[in-house]
Coordinates of C-alpha atoms and ligand atoms in Angstrom, one line a residue:
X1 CA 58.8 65.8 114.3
X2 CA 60.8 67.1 117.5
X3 CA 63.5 65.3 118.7
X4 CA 62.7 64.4 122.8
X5 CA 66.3 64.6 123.5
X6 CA 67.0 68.2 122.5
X7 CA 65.5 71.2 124.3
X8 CA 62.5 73.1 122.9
X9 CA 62.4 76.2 122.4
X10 CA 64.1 79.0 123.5
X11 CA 67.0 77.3 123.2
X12 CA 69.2 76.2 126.3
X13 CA 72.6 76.8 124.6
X14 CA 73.2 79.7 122.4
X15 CA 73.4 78.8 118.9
X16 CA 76.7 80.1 117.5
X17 CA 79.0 80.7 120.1
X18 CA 78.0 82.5 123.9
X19 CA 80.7 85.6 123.7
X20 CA 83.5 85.6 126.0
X21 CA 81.3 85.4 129.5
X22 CA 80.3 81.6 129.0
X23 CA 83.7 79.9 128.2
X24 CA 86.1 78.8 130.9
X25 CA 87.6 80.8 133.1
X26 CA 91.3 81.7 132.8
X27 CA 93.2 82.8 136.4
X28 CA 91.9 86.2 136.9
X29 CA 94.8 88.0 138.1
X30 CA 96.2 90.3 135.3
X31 CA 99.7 90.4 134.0
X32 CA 100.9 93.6 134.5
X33 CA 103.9 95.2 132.8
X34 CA 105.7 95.2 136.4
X35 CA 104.9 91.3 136.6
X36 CA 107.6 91.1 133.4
X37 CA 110.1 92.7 135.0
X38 CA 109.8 91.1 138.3
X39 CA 110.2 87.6 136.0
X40 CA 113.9 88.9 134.4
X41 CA 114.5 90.0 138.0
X42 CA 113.9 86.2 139.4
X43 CA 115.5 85.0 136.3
X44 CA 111.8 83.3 135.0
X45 CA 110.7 82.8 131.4
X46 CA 107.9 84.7 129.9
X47 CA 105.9 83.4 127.3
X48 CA 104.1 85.8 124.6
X49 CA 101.7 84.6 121.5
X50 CA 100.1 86.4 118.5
X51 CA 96.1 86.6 119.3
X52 CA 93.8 88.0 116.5
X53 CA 90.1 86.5 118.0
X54 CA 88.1 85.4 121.0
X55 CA 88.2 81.9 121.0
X56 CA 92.3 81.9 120.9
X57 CA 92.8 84.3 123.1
X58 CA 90.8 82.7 125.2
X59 CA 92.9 79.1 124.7
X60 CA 96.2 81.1 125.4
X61 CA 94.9 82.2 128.4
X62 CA 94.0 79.3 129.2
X63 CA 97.1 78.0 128.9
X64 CA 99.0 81.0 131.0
X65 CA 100.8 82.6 128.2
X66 CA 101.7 85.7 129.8
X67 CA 101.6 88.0 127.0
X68 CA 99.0 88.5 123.7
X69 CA 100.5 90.2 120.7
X70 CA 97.7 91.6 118.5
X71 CA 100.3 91.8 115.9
X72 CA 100.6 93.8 112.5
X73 CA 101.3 89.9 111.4
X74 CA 96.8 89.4 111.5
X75 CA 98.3 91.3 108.1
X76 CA 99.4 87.7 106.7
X77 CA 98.5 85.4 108.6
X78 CA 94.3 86.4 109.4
X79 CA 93.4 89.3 106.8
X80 CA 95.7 88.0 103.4
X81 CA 97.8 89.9 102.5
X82 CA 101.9 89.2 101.7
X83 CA 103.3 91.5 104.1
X84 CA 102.5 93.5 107.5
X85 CA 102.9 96.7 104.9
X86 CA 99.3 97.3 104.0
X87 CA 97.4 96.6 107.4
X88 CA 95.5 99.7 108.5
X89 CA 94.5 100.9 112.2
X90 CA 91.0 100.3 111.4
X91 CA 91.7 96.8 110.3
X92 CA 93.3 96.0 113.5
X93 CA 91.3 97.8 115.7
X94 CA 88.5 95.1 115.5
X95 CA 91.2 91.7 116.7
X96 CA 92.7 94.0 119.1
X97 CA 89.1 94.6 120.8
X98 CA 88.0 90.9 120.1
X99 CA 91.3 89.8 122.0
X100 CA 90.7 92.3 124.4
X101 CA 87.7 90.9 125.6
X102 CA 88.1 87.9 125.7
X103 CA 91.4 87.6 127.8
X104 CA 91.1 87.6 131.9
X105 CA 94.6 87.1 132.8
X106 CA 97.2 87.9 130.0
X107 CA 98.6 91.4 129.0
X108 CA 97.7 92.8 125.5
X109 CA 99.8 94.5 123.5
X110 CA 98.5 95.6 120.2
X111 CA 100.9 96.8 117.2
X112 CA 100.7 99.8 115.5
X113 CA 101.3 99.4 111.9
X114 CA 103.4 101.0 109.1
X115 CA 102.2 104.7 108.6
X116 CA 101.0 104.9 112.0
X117 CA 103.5 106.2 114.3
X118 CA 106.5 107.2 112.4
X119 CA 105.8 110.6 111.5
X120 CA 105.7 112.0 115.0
X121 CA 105.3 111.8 118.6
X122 CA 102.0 113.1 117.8
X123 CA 100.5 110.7 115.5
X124 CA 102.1 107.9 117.5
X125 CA 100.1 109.3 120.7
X126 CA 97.3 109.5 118.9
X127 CA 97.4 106.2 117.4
X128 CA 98.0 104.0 120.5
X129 CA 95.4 106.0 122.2
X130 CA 92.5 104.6 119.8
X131 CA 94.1 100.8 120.6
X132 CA 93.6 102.3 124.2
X133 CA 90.2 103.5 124.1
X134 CA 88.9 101.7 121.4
X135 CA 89.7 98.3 121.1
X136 CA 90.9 98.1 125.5
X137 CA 94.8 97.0 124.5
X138 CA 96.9 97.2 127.8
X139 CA 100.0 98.2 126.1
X140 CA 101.2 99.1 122.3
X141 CA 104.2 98.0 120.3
X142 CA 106.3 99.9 117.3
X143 CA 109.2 99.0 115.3
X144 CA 112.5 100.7 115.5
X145 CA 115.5 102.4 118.2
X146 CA 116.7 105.2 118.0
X147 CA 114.7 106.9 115.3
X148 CA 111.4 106.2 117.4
X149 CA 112.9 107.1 120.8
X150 CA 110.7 110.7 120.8
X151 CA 107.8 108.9 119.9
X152 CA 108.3 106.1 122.6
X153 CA 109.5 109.0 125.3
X154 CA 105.6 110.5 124.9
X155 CA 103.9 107.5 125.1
X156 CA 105.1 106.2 128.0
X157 CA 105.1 109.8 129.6
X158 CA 101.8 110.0 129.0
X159 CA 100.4 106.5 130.3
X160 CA 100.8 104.3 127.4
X161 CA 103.1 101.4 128.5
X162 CA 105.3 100.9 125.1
X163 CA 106.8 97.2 123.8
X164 CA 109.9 97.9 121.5
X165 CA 110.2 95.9 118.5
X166 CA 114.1 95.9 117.0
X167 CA 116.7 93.8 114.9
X168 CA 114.8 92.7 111.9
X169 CA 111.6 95.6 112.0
X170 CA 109.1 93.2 109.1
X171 CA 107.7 96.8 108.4
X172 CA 111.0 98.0 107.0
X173 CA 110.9 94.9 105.1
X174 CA 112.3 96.9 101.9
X175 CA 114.3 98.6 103.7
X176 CA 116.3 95.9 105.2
X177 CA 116.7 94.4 101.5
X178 CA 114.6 91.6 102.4
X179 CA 114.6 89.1 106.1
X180 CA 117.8 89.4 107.4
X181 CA 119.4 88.7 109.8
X182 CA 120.3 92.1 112.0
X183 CA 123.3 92.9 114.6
X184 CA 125.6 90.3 112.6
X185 CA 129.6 91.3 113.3
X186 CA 129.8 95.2 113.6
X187 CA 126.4 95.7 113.3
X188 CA 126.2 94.6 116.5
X189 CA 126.5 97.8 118.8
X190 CA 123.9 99.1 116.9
X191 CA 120.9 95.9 118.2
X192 CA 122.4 97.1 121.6
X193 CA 122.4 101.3 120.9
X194 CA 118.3 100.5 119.6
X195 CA 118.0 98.5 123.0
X196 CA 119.6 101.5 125.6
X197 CA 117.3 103.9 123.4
X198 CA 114.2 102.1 123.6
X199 CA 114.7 101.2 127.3
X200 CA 115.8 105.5 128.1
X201 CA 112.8 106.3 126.3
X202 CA 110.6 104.1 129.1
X203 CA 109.6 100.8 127.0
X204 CA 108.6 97.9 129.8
X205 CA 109.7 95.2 127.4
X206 CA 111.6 94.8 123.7
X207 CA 111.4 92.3 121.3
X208 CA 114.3 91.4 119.7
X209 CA 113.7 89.5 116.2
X210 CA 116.4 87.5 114.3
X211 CA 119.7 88.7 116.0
X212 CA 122.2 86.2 116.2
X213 CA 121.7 84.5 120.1
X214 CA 125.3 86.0 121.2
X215 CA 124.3 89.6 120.3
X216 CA 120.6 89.1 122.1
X217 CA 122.0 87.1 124.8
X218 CA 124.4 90.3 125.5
X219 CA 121.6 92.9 124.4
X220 CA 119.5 91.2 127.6
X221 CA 122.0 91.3 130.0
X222 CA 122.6 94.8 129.8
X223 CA 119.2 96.2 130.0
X224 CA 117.1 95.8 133.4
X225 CA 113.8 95.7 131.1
X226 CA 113.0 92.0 129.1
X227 CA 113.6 91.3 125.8
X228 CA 111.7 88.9 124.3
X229 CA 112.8 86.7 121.1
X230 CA 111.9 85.9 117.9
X231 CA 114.8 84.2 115.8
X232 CA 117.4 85.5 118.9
X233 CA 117.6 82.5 120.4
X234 CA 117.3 81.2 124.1
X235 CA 119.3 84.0 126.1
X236 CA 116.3 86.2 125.6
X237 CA 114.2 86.9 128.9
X238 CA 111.0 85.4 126.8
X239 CA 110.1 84.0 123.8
X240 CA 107.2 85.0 121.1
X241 CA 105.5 82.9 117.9
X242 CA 103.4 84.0 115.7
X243 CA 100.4 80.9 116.6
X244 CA 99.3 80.0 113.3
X245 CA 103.4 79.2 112.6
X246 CA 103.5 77.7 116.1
X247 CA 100.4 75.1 115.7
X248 CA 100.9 74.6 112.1
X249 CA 97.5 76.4 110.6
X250 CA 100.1 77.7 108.1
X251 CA 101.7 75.7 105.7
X252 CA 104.9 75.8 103.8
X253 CA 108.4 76.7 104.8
X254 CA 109.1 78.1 108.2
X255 CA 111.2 80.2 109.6
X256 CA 114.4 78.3 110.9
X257 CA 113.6 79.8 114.4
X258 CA 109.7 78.1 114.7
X259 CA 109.0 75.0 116.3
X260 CA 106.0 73.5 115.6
X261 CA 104.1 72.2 118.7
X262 CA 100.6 71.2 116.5
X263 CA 99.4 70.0 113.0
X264 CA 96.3 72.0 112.9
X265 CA 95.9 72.1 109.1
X266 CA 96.2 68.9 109.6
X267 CA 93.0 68.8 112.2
X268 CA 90.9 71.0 110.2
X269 CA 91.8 69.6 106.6
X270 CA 90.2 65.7 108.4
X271 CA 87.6 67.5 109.7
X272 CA 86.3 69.6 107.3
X273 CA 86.4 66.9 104.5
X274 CA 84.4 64.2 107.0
X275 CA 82.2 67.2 107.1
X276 CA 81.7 67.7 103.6
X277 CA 81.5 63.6 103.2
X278 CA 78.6 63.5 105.5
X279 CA 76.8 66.3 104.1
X280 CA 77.1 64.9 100.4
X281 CA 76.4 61.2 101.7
X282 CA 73.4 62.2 103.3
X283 CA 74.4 61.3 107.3
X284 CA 74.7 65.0 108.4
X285 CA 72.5 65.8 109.6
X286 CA 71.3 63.0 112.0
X287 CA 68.0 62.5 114.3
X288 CA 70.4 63.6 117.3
X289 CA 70.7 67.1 115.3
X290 CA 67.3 67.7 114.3
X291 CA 64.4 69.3 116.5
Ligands
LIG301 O1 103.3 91.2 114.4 C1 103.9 90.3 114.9 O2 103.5 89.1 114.9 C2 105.2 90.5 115.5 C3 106.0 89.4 116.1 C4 106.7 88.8 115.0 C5 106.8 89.7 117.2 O3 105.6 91.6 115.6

């Protein structure tokens, strides 16, 4: 028997989600990597989150974070594995194009992973130019100074606006002997060599991750490009989370530089068991939900 309440067929609403056209729209007017720069110039904050799909991007935007990392962190925190070590191109090629789409206002940067760049200027070039063309990224960021400053030089001389990632690089994880700290005493000049590097080479913006807040404090005042900070505390030019650390999808023991603005395991964990409660006792579905 139909339900009078409920439309007949064709359907009025689409059944399992409308694509990115039929949600609400963000502020249109793009963040450009100029915009970033004009923000350290005022002496304004600018706000970056990880995106790996449509519907958060869409949120974020939403909520006029500036920047959208599709990070090599979808790795751990979206595709299961322990580390950012293993992610491929063509697994992050899809989130990179899902985010792309989806997002009106906010720039999106999209990380090359391990493998992917570091062999030459060549491979780098070739690599962001698929998160380009392929998945629509507005920008692409790699891990490292110095050692990647040819590879950063033909990126950006060849129109691929380039986000440096130094201090603790998670794809040199073994390298580093573990997550450390970086730029601690002596070590120092070397966060701040990386930084001049990466900023000569023609990167528009560098994150800096776990540096002690002195050294990234100092790091940002010398360079006329922003840093942005993970674990570098609050003398960065902006700050980044990875979400799911952020809004508390993930569980367990957090980083001492999160803060945790949401309990969404929380959320989901209530929701999902009344949802399994209603279908086992028979109340899901109801009249209201049955044509
Ligand atoms: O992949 C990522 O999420 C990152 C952030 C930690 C900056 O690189």
């Amino acid at each position: 028997m139909s339900n009078p309440s409920t439309p007949s067929s064709p359907e009025e609403t689409a059944p399992y989600g409308a694509g990115p056209a039929a949600t609400p729209a963000a502020p249109r007017k793009r963040v450009r990597t100029h915009h970033l720069r004009e923000l350290k110039e005022r002496g304004e904050k600018l706000s970056m989150l990880t995106a790996y799909d449509m519907y958060t991007a869409q949120v974020f935007d939403e909520a006029g974070v500036d920047v959208f990392l599709v990070g090599d962190s979808a790795a751990n925190n979206v595709l299961g594995y322990e580390s950012t070590i293993p992610v491929t191109v063509d697994e992050l090629l899809p989130l990179a194009r899902a985010v792309a789409r989806a997002t009106r206002r906010a720039l999106v940067v999209a990380d090359l992973p391990f493998g992917s760049y570091q062999a030459s200027p060549e491979q780098a070039f070739h690599t962001a130019v698929r998160f380009m063309k392929e998945a629509g990224a507005h920008a692409v960021k790699l891990e490292g100074g110095d050692e990647v400053a040819p590879q950063v030089e033909k990126l950006t001389t060849n129109g691929v606006p380039v986000m440096a990632h130094i201090g603790f690089t998670p794809q040199s994880e073994h390298a580093l002997g573990g997550y450390r700290v970086q730029g601690r005493g002596d070590a120092a000049d070397r966060v701040l060599r990386d930084a001049r590097a990466m900023q000569d080479a023609g990167a528009f913006a560098i994150v800096m991750e776990m540096v002690p807040g002195d050294v990234a404090a100092h790091v940002t005042a010398e360079l006329a490009i922003p840093t942005i900070g993970i674990g570098a505390g609050p003398g960065c030019d902006g700050q980044v989370l990875v979400w799911q650390d952020a809004f508390g999808l993930r569980t367990g023991k957090m980083a001492r530089f999160v803060k945790q603005y949401a309990d969404l395991h929380a959320v989901l964990l209530d929701a999902a068991r009344a949802f399994d409660a209603d279908v086992k006792g028979g109340t899901f579905p109801g009249s209201e939900h049955t044509f």
